[in-house]
Amino acid sequence: MMMSLKKSSASLFMLMVGCSLFLIAGCKKYDEGPSISFRSRTERVANTWTVDNYKVNGTDLTSLISGYTETFTKSGGYSYNWGSESGTGTWRFQNNDEEIELTGIENQNNHRLYILKLEEKEFWYYYLEDGDRHEFHMIEN
């Protein structure tokens, strides 16, 4: 009887671990991760980011925007800087936190950033403009 109880307890424990892992894997918000984070999305995006990789329609054009940075603040402020070009505006999450809308940037249309990955030290997104997909892989500055 005691051996049967131990086997049942072990089986129940393994079932609970398996279900927990399944639920954690199902909580993944963005295609590229993370699976789980203890920091809020706002805390993760609020940072100064430097371009690590930039592609247009899959073609690597990173060398064309060397030194490009973007800053997102917790209060919704946004700025970018690239050599002598810079701008400011505001940002907010959209579509169940899967997108970011940038507004109020001088001489630019509003942009919708589609988040691919949002981690503490990496932020990947793309936006669409004139039928072209601009994909940015940003790293913490």
Short mmCIF file of N, CA and C in Angstrom, two decimals:
data_model
loop_
_atom_site.label_atom_id
_atom_site.label_comp_id
_atom_site.label_asym_id
_atom_site.label_seq_id
_atom_site.Cartn_x
_atom_site.Cartn_y
_atom_site.Cartn_z
N MET A 1 0.82 -1.19 0.00
CA MET A 1 0.00 0.00 0.00
C MET A 1 0.87 1.26 0.00
N MET A 2 1.94 1.25 0.82
CA MET A 2 2.81 2.41 0.91
C MET A 2 3.52 2.67 -0.42
N MET A 3 3.95 1.62 -1.12
CA MET A 3 4.63 1.76 -2.40
C MET A 3 3.69 2.35 -3.44
N SER A 4 2.44 1.94 -3.43
CA SER A 4 1.44 2.44 -4.37
C SER A 4 1.18 3.93 -4.13
N LEU A 5 1.16 4.36 -2.87
CA LEU A 5 0.95 5.75 -2.53
C LEU A 5 2.13 6.60 -3.01
N LYS A 6 3.35 6.09 -2.86
CA LYS A 6 4.54 6.81 -3.32
C LYS A 6 4.52 6.96 -4.84
N LYS A 7 4.13 5.90 -5.54
CA LYS A 7 4.05 5.96 -7.00
C LYS A 7 2.99 6.98 -7.44
N SER A 8 1.86 7.00 -6.76
CA SER A 8 0.79 7.95 -7.08
C SER A 8 1.25 9.38 -6.84
N SER A 9 1.95 9.60 -5.73
CA SER A 9 2.45 10.94 -5.42
C SER A 9 3.47 11.39 -6.46
N ALA A 10 4.36 10.49 -6.85
CA ALA A 10 5.36 10.82 -7.86
C ALA A 10 4.70 11.11 -9.20
N SER A 11 3.70 10.32 -9.56
CA SER A 11 2.98 10.54 -10.82
C SER A 11 2.25 11.88 -10.81
N LEU A 12 1.62 12.20 -9.69
CA LEU A 12 0.91 13.46 -9.56
C LEU A 12 1.88 14.64 -9.66
N PHE A 13 3.03 14.51 -9.01
CA PHE A 13 4.05 15.56 -9.06
C PHE A 13 4.53 15.77 -10.50
N MET A 14 4.81 14.69 -11.22
CA MET A 14 5.27 14.80 -12.61
C MET A 14 4.19 15.43 -13.50
N LEU A 15 2.95 15.09 -13.26
CA LEU A 15 1.84 15.67 -14.01
C LEU A 15 1.75 17.17 -13.76
N MET A 16 1.91 17.58 -12.51
CA MET A 16 1.86 19.01 -12.17
C MET A 16 3.02 19.76 -12.82
N VAL A 17 4.21 19.19 -12.80
CA VAL A 17 5.37 19.82 -13.44
C VAL A 17 5.13 19.95 -14.94
N GLY A 18 4.63 18.90 -15.55
CA GLY A 18 4.35 18.93 -16.99
C GLY A 18 3.33 19.98 -17.35
N CYS A 19 2.26 20.08 -16.58
CA CYS A 19 1.23 21.10 -16.83
C CYS A 19 1.79 22.51 -16.65
N SER A 20 2.62 22.69 -15.63
CA SER A 20 3.23 24.00 -15.39
C SER A 20 4.10 24.42 -16.56
N LEU A 21 4.92 23.50 -17.06
CA LEU A 21 5.77 23.82 -18.21
C LEU A 21 4.94 24.14 -19.44
N PHE A 22 3.87 23.41 -19.64
CA PHE A 22 2.98 23.66 -20.78
C PHE A 22 2.37 25.06 -20.67
N LEU A 23 1.91 25.44 -19.48
CA LEU A 23 1.31 26.75 -19.29
C LEU A 23 2.32 27.87 -19.48
N ILE A 24 3.53 27.69 -18.98
CA ILE A 24 4.56 28.70 -19.15
C ILE A 24 4.89 28.88 -20.62
N ALA A 25 5.03 27.80 -21.35
CA ALA A 25 5.31 27.89 -22.79
C ALA A 25 4.17 28.58 -23.52
N GLY A 26 2.94 28.40 -23.07
CA GLY A 26 1.79 29.03 -23.70
C GLY A 26 1.67 30.50 -23.38
N CYS A 27 2.42 31.00 -22.42
CA CYS A 27 2.35 32.41 -22.02
C CYS A 27 3.25 33.30 -22.86
N LYS A 28 3.97 32.77 -23.78
CA LYS A 28 4.89 33.52 -24.61
C LYS A 28 4.12 34.55 -25.44
N LYS A 29 4.39 35.83 -25.22
CA LYS A 29 3.64 36.92 -25.85
C LYS A 29 4.11 37.18 -27.28
N TYR A 30 5.41 37.19 -27.49
CA TYR A 30 5.98 37.55 -28.79
C TYR A 30 6.63 36.33 -29.44
N ASP A 31 6.62 36.29 -30.76
CA ASP A 31 7.15 35.14 -31.49
C ASP A 31 8.57 34.77 -31.07
N GLU A 32 9.41 35.77 -30.85
CA GLU A 32 10.82 35.53 -30.55
C GLU A 32 11.13 35.57 -29.05
N GLY A 33 10.13 35.72 -28.22
CA GLY A 33 10.37 35.61 -26.79
C GLY A 33 10.16 36.91 -26.04
N PRO A 34 10.32 36.86 -24.75
CA PRO A 34 10.69 35.73 -23.91
C PRO A 34 9.48 34.88 -23.53
N SER A 35 9.76 33.69 -23.01
CA SER A 35 8.67 32.82 -22.57
C SER A 35 8.02 33.36 -21.31
N ILE A 36 8.83 33.90 -20.43
CA ILE A 36 8.32 34.46 -19.18
C ILE A 36 9.26 35.57 -18.75
N SER A 37 8.71 36.61 -18.13
CA SER A 37 9.52 37.71 -17.64
C SER A 37 8.92 38.22 -16.34
N PHE A 38 9.78 38.65 -15.44
CA PHE A 38 9.31 39.19 -14.18
C PHE A 38 9.26 40.72 -14.22
N ARG A 39 9.64 41.31 -15.36
CA ARG A 39 9.55 42.75 -15.56
C ARG A 39 8.37 43.03 -16.48
N SER A 40 7.66 44.10 -16.25
CA SER A 40 6.52 44.44 -17.10
C SER A 40 7.02 44.82 -18.50
N ARG A 41 6.12 44.79 -19.45
CA ARG A 41 6.48 45.17 -20.82
C ARG A 41 6.97 46.62 -20.86
N THR A 42 6.31 47.49 -20.12
CA THR A 42 6.72 48.89 -20.08
C THR A 42 8.13 49.01 -19.52
N GLU A 43 8.44 48.29 -18.46
CA GLU A 43 9.79 48.33 -17.89
C GLU A 43 10.82 47.81 -18.87
N ARG A 44 10.46 46.80 -19.66
CA ARG A 44 11.41 46.24 -20.63
C ARG A 44 11.65 47.18 -21.80
N VAL A 45 10.61 47.85 -22.29
CA VAL A 45 10.79 48.72 -23.45
C VAL A 45 11.43 50.05 -23.05
N ALA A 46 11.24 50.48 -21.80
CA ALA A 46 11.79 51.76 -21.33
C ALA A 46 13.30 51.65 -21.20
N ASN A 47 13.99 52.16 -22.22
CA ASN A 47 15.44 52.00 -22.29
C ASN A 47 15.95 52.84 -23.46
N THR A 48 17.25 52.96 -23.56
CA THR A 48 17.87 53.50 -24.76
C THR A 48 18.44 52.33 -25.53
N TRP A 49 18.02 52.22 -26.79
CA TRP A 49 18.35 51.09 -27.64
C TRP A 49 19.23 51.54 -28.80
N THR A 50 20.20 50.69 -29.16
CA THR A 50 21.08 50.93 -30.31
C THR A 50 20.84 49.85 -31.34
N VAL A 51 20.83 50.25 -32.61
CA VAL A 51 20.58 49.27 -33.67
C VAL A 51 21.73 48.26 -33.73
N ASP A 52 21.37 47.00 -33.75
CA ASP A 52 22.33 45.91 -33.90
C ASP A 52 22.21 45.28 -35.28
N ASN A 53 20.98 45.30 -35.82
CA ASN A 53 20.72 44.74 -37.14
C ASN A 53 19.50 45.44 -37.73
N TYR A 54 19.60 45.81 -39.01
CA TYR A 54 18.50 46.48 -39.71
C TYR A 54 18.36 45.87 -41.08
N LYS A 55 17.15 45.44 -41.40
CA LYS A 55 16.87 44.82 -42.70
C LYS A 55 15.65 45.48 -43.33
N VAL A 56 15.70 45.62 -44.64
CA VAL A 56 14.54 46.04 -45.41
C VAL A 56 14.21 44.90 -46.36
N ASN A 57 13.03 44.34 -46.19
CA ASN A 57 12.60 43.19 -47.00
C ASN A 57 13.63 42.06 -46.99
N GLY A 58 14.28 41.86 -45.84
CA GLY A 58 15.24 40.77 -45.69
C GLY A 58 16.66 41.10 -46.08
N THR A 59 16.90 42.27 -46.68
CA THR A 59 18.25 42.68 -47.08
C THR A 59 18.90 43.45 -45.94
N ASP A 60 20.09 43.01 -45.52
CA ASP A 60 20.80 43.64 -44.41
C ASP A 60 21.33 45.01 -44.83
N LEU A 61 20.85 46.05 -44.16
CA LEU A 61 21.29 47.42 -44.42
C LEU A 61 21.81 48.09 -43.15
N THR A 62 22.28 47.28 -42.22
CA THR A 62 22.74 47.79 -40.92
C THR A 62 23.80 48.87 -41.07
N SER A 63 24.72 48.70 -42.00
CA SER A 63 25.82 49.66 -42.14
C SER A 63 25.32 51.05 -42.52
N LEU A 64 24.13 51.16 -43.09
CA LEU A 64 23.60 52.46 -43.50
C LEU A 64 23.10 53.29 -42.32
N ILE A 65 22.80 52.65 -41.20
CA ILE A 65 22.27 53.41 -40.06
C ILE A 65 23.09 53.20 -38.79
N SER A 66 24.37 53.03 -38.96
CA SER A 66 25.27 52.86 -37.83
C SER A 66 25.10 54.02 -36.84
N GLY A 67 25.03 53.70 -35.57
CA GLY A 67 24.91 54.72 -34.54
C GLY A 67 23.48 55.16 -34.24
N TYR A 68 22.50 54.59 -34.90
CA TYR A 68 21.09 54.95 -34.68
C TYR A 68 20.63 54.46 -33.31
N THR A 69 20.01 55.35 -32.54
CA THR A 69 19.49 54.98 -31.22
C THR A 69 18.04 55.45 -31.07
N GLU A 70 17.32 54.75 -30.22
CA GLU A 70 15.96 55.13 -29.85
C GLU A 70 15.83 55.02 -28.34
N THR A 71 15.09 55.96 -27.75
CA THR A 71 14.85 55.94 -26.32
C THR A 71 13.35 55.95 -26.07
N PHE A 72 12.90 55.01 -25.24
CA PHE A 72 11.52 54.93 -24.80
C PHE A 72 11.53 55.14 -23.29
N THR A 73 10.67 56.02 -22.78
CA THR A 73 10.59 56.24 -21.34
C THR A 73 9.35 55.55 -20.77
N LYS A 74 9.38 55.29 -19.47
CA LYS A 74 8.23 54.66 -18.81
C LYS A 74 6.98 55.53 -18.90
N SER A 75 7.17 56.84 -18.98
CA SER A 75 6.02 57.75 -19.02
C SER A 75 5.46 57.96 -20.43
N GLY A 76 6.02 57.26 -21.43
CA GLY A 76 5.48 57.34 -22.79
C GLY A 76 6.23 58.28 -23.72
N GLY A 77 7.36 58.78 -23.30
CA GLY A 77 8.18 59.63 -24.17
C GLY A 77 9.02 58.79 -25.11
N TYR A 78 9.25 59.32 -26.31
CA TYR A 78 10.05 58.62 -27.33
C TYR A 78 11.00 59.62 -27.97
N SER A 79 12.20 59.16 -28.28
CA SER A 79 13.13 59.97 -29.07
C SER A 79 14.04 59.05 -29.88
N TYR A 80 14.52 59.60 -30.99
CA TYR A 80 15.51 58.87 -31.79
C TYR A 80 16.64 59.83 -32.10
N ASN A 81 17.80 59.26 -32.37
CA ASN A 81 18.98 60.05 -32.68
C ASN A 81 19.83 59.29 -33.67
N TRP A 82 20.20 59.97 -34.74
CA TRP A 82 21.04 59.36 -35.77
C TRP A 82 21.87 60.45 -36.40
N GLY A 83 23.10 60.60 -35.92
CA GLY A 83 23.96 61.66 -36.42
C GLY A 83 23.33 63.02 -36.16
N SER A 84 23.10 63.79 -37.23
CA SER A 84 22.52 65.12 -37.08
C SER A 84 20.98 65.10 -37.08
N GLU A 85 20.39 63.93 -37.28
CA GLU A 85 18.93 63.81 -37.28
C GLU A 85 18.44 63.32 -35.93
N SER A 86 17.37 63.94 -35.46
CA SER A 86 16.76 63.50 -34.20
C SER A 86 15.30 63.92 -34.19
N GLY A 87 14.56 63.33 -33.29
CA GLY A 87 13.15 63.67 -33.15
C GLY A 87 12.59 63.13 -31.86
N THR A 88 11.47 63.69 -31.47
CA THR A 88 10.80 63.25 -30.25
C THR A 88 9.31 63.06 -30.53
N GLY A 89 8.69 62.28 -29.70
CA GLY A 89 7.26 62.02 -29.82
C GLY A 89 6.80 61.24 -28.61
N THR A 90 5.73 60.48 -28.80
CA THR A 90 5.21 59.65 -27.72
C THR A 90 4.98 58.24 -28.23
N TRP A 91 4.91 57.31 -27.30
CA TRP A 91 4.64 55.91 -27.65
C TRP A 91 3.60 55.35 -26.69
N ARG A 92 2.90 54.33 -27.18
CA ARG A 92 1.97 53.58 -26.32
C ARG A 92 1.75 52.20 -26.93
N PHE A 93 1.49 51.24 -26.06
CA PHE A 93 1.18 49.89 -26.52
C PHE A 93 -0.19 49.87 -27.18
N GLN A 94 -0.35 49.00 -28.17
CA GLN A 94 -1.60 48.81 -28.87
C GLN A 94 -1.83 47.31 -29.06
N ASN A 95 -3.05 46.94 -29.43
CA ASN A 95 -3.39 45.57 -29.81
C ASN A 95 -2.88 44.54 -28.80
N ASN A 96 -3.36 44.68 -27.57
CA ASN A 96 -3.00 43.72 -26.51
C ASN A 96 -1.49 43.67 -26.27
N ASP A 97 -0.84 44.82 -26.35
CA ASP A 97 0.61 44.99 -26.10
C ASP A 97 1.50 44.29 -27.13
N GLU A 98 0.96 43.96 -28.29
CA GLU A 98 1.76 43.32 -29.33
C GLU A 98 2.34 44.34 -30.30
N GLU A 99 1.90 45.58 -30.20
CA GLU A 99 2.36 46.64 -31.09
C GLU A 99 2.61 47.90 -30.28
N ILE A 100 3.44 48.79 -30.85
CA ILE A 100 3.68 50.10 -30.26
C ILE A 100 3.33 51.13 -31.31
N GLU A 101 2.56 52.13 -30.90
CA GLU A 101 2.23 53.23 -31.80
C GLU A 101 3.10 54.43 -31.43
N LEU A 102 3.84 54.96 -32.42
CA LEU A 102 4.64 56.16 -32.23
C LEU A 102 3.89 57.32 -32.86
N THR A 103 3.73 58.41 -32.11
CA THR A 103 3.01 59.58 -32.62
C THR A 103 3.75 60.87 -32.29
N GLY A 104 3.41 61.91 -33.04
CA GLY A 104 3.90 63.25 -32.73
C GLY A 104 5.34 63.53 -33.11
N ILE A 105 5.93 62.70 -33.95
CA ILE A 105 7.31 62.92 -34.37
C ILE A 105 7.29 63.88 -35.56
N GLU A 106 8.00 64.99 -35.44
CA GLU A 106 7.99 66.04 -36.46
C GLU A 106 8.37 65.50 -37.84
N ASN A 107 7.61 65.90 -38.84
CA ASN A 107 7.85 65.54 -40.25
C ASN A 107 7.77 64.04 -40.52
N GLN A 108 7.07 63.31 -39.69
CA GLN A 108 6.91 61.87 -39.91
C GLN A 108 5.47 61.46 -39.66
N ASN A 109 5.04 60.47 -40.41
CA ASN A 109 3.74 59.87 -40.15
C ASN A 109 3.84 59.04 -38.88
N ASN A 110 2.69 58.77 -38.28
CA ASN A 110 2.68 57.85 -37.14
C ASN A 110 3.17 56.49 -37.61
N HIS A 111 3.89 55.81 -36.75
CA HIS A 111 4.39 54.47 -37.06
C HIS A 111 3.77 53.47 -36.11
N ARG A 112 3.50 52.29 -36.62
CA ARG A 112 3.06 51.17 -35.79
C ARG A 112 4.18 50.14 -35.83
N LEU A 113 4.77 49.88 -34.68
CA LEU A 113 5.85 48.91 -34.56
C LEU A 113 5.25 47.58 -34.14
N TYR A 114 5.55 46.54 -34.88
CA TYR A 114 5.07 45.19 -34.57
C TYR A 114 6.18 44.46 -33.82
N ILE A 115 5.94 44.17 -32.56
CA ILE A 115 6.98 43.62 -31.68
C ILE A 115 7.21 42.14 -32.00
N LEU A 116 8.47 41.81 -32.24
CA LEU A 116 8.88 40.42 -32.44
C LEU A 116 9.49 39.83 -31.17
N LYS A 117 10.25 40.66 -30.45
CA LYS A 117 10.94 40.20 -29.25
C LYS A 117 11.12 41.40 -28.33
N LEU A 118 10.82 41.22 -27.06
CA LEU A 118 11.00 42.29 -26.09
C LEU A 118 11.53 41.70 -24.80
N GLU A 119 12.85 41.81 -24.65
CA GLU A 119 13.53 41.32 -23.46
C GLU A 119 14.25 42.49 -22.81
N GLU A 120 14.86 42.23 -21.67
CA GLU A 120 15.53 43.29 -20.94
C GLU A 120 16.65 43.94 -21.76
N LYS A 121 17.38 43.15 -22.55
CA LYS A 121 18.52 43.68 -23.29
C LYS A 121 18.37 43.61 -24.81
N GLU A 122 17.22 43.13 -25.30
CA GLU A 122 16.96 43.04 -26.73
C GLU A 122 15.53 43.44 -27.04
N PHE A 123 15.37 44.18 -28.13
CA PHE A 123 14.06 44.63 -28.58
C PHE A 123 14.04 44.54 -30.10
N TRP A 124 13.25 43.62 -30.63
CA TRP A 124 13.13 43.43 -32.07
C TRP A 124 11.73 43.85 -32.50
N TYR A 125 11.66 44.58 -33.59
CA TYR A 125 10.36 44.98 -34.13
C TYR A 125 10.49 45.23 -35.63
N TYR A 126 9.34 45.37 -36.27
CA TYR A 126 9.33 45.81 -37.66
C TYR A 126 8.18 46.77 -37.85
N TYR A 127 8.29 47.58 -38.89
CA TYR A 127 7.16 48.39 -39.32
C TYR A 127 7.07 48.31 -40.83
N LEU A 128 5.89 48.62 -41.35
CA LEU A 128 5.64 48.57 -42.79
C LEU A 128 5.50 49.99 -43.31
N GLU A 129 6.18 50.26 -44.43
CA GLU A 129 6.09 51.59 -45.05
C GLU A 129 6.21 51.44 -46.56
N ASP A 130 5.21 51.93 -47.27
CA ASP A 130 5.18 51.86 -48.74
C ASP A 130 5.41 50.43 -49.24
N GLY A 131 4.86 49.46 -48.55
CA GLY A 131 4.97 48.06 -48.96
C GLY A 131 6.27 47.39 -48.56
N ASP A 132 7.16 48.12 -47.90
CA ASP A 132 8.44 47.55 -47.46
C ASP A 132 8.40 47.23 -45.97
N ARG A 133 9.03 46.13 -45.61
CA ARG A 133 9.14 45.72 -44.21
C ARG A 133 10.51 46.15 -43.68
N HIS A 134 10.51 47.04 -42.70
CA HIS A 134 11.74 47.52 -42.05
C HIS A 134 11.84 46.82 -40.70
N GLU A 135 12.84 45.95 -40.56
CA GLU A 135 13.00 45.18 -39.32
C GLU A 135 14.23 45.64 -38.57
N PHE A 136 14.05 45.93 -37.29
CA PHE A 136 15.12 46.41 -36.42
C PHE A 136 15.36 45.40 -35.31
N HIS A 137 16.61 45.07 -35.08
CA HIS A 137 17.02 44.31 -33.90
C HIS A 137 17.85 45.29 -33.08
N MET A 138 17.29 45.70 -31.96
CA MET A 138 17.93 46.70 -31.11
C MET A 138 18.50 46.01 -29.87
N ILE A 139 19.60 46.57 -29.37
CA ILE A 139 20.20 46.07 -28.13
C ILE A 139 20.32 47.23 -27.15
N GLU A 140 20.40 46.87 -25.88
CA GLU A 140 20.53 47.88 -24.84
C GLU A 140 21.79 48.70 -25.08
N ASN A 141 21.65 50.02 -24.96
CA ASN A 141 22.78 50.93 -25.19
C ASN A 141 23.69 50.98 -23.98
#
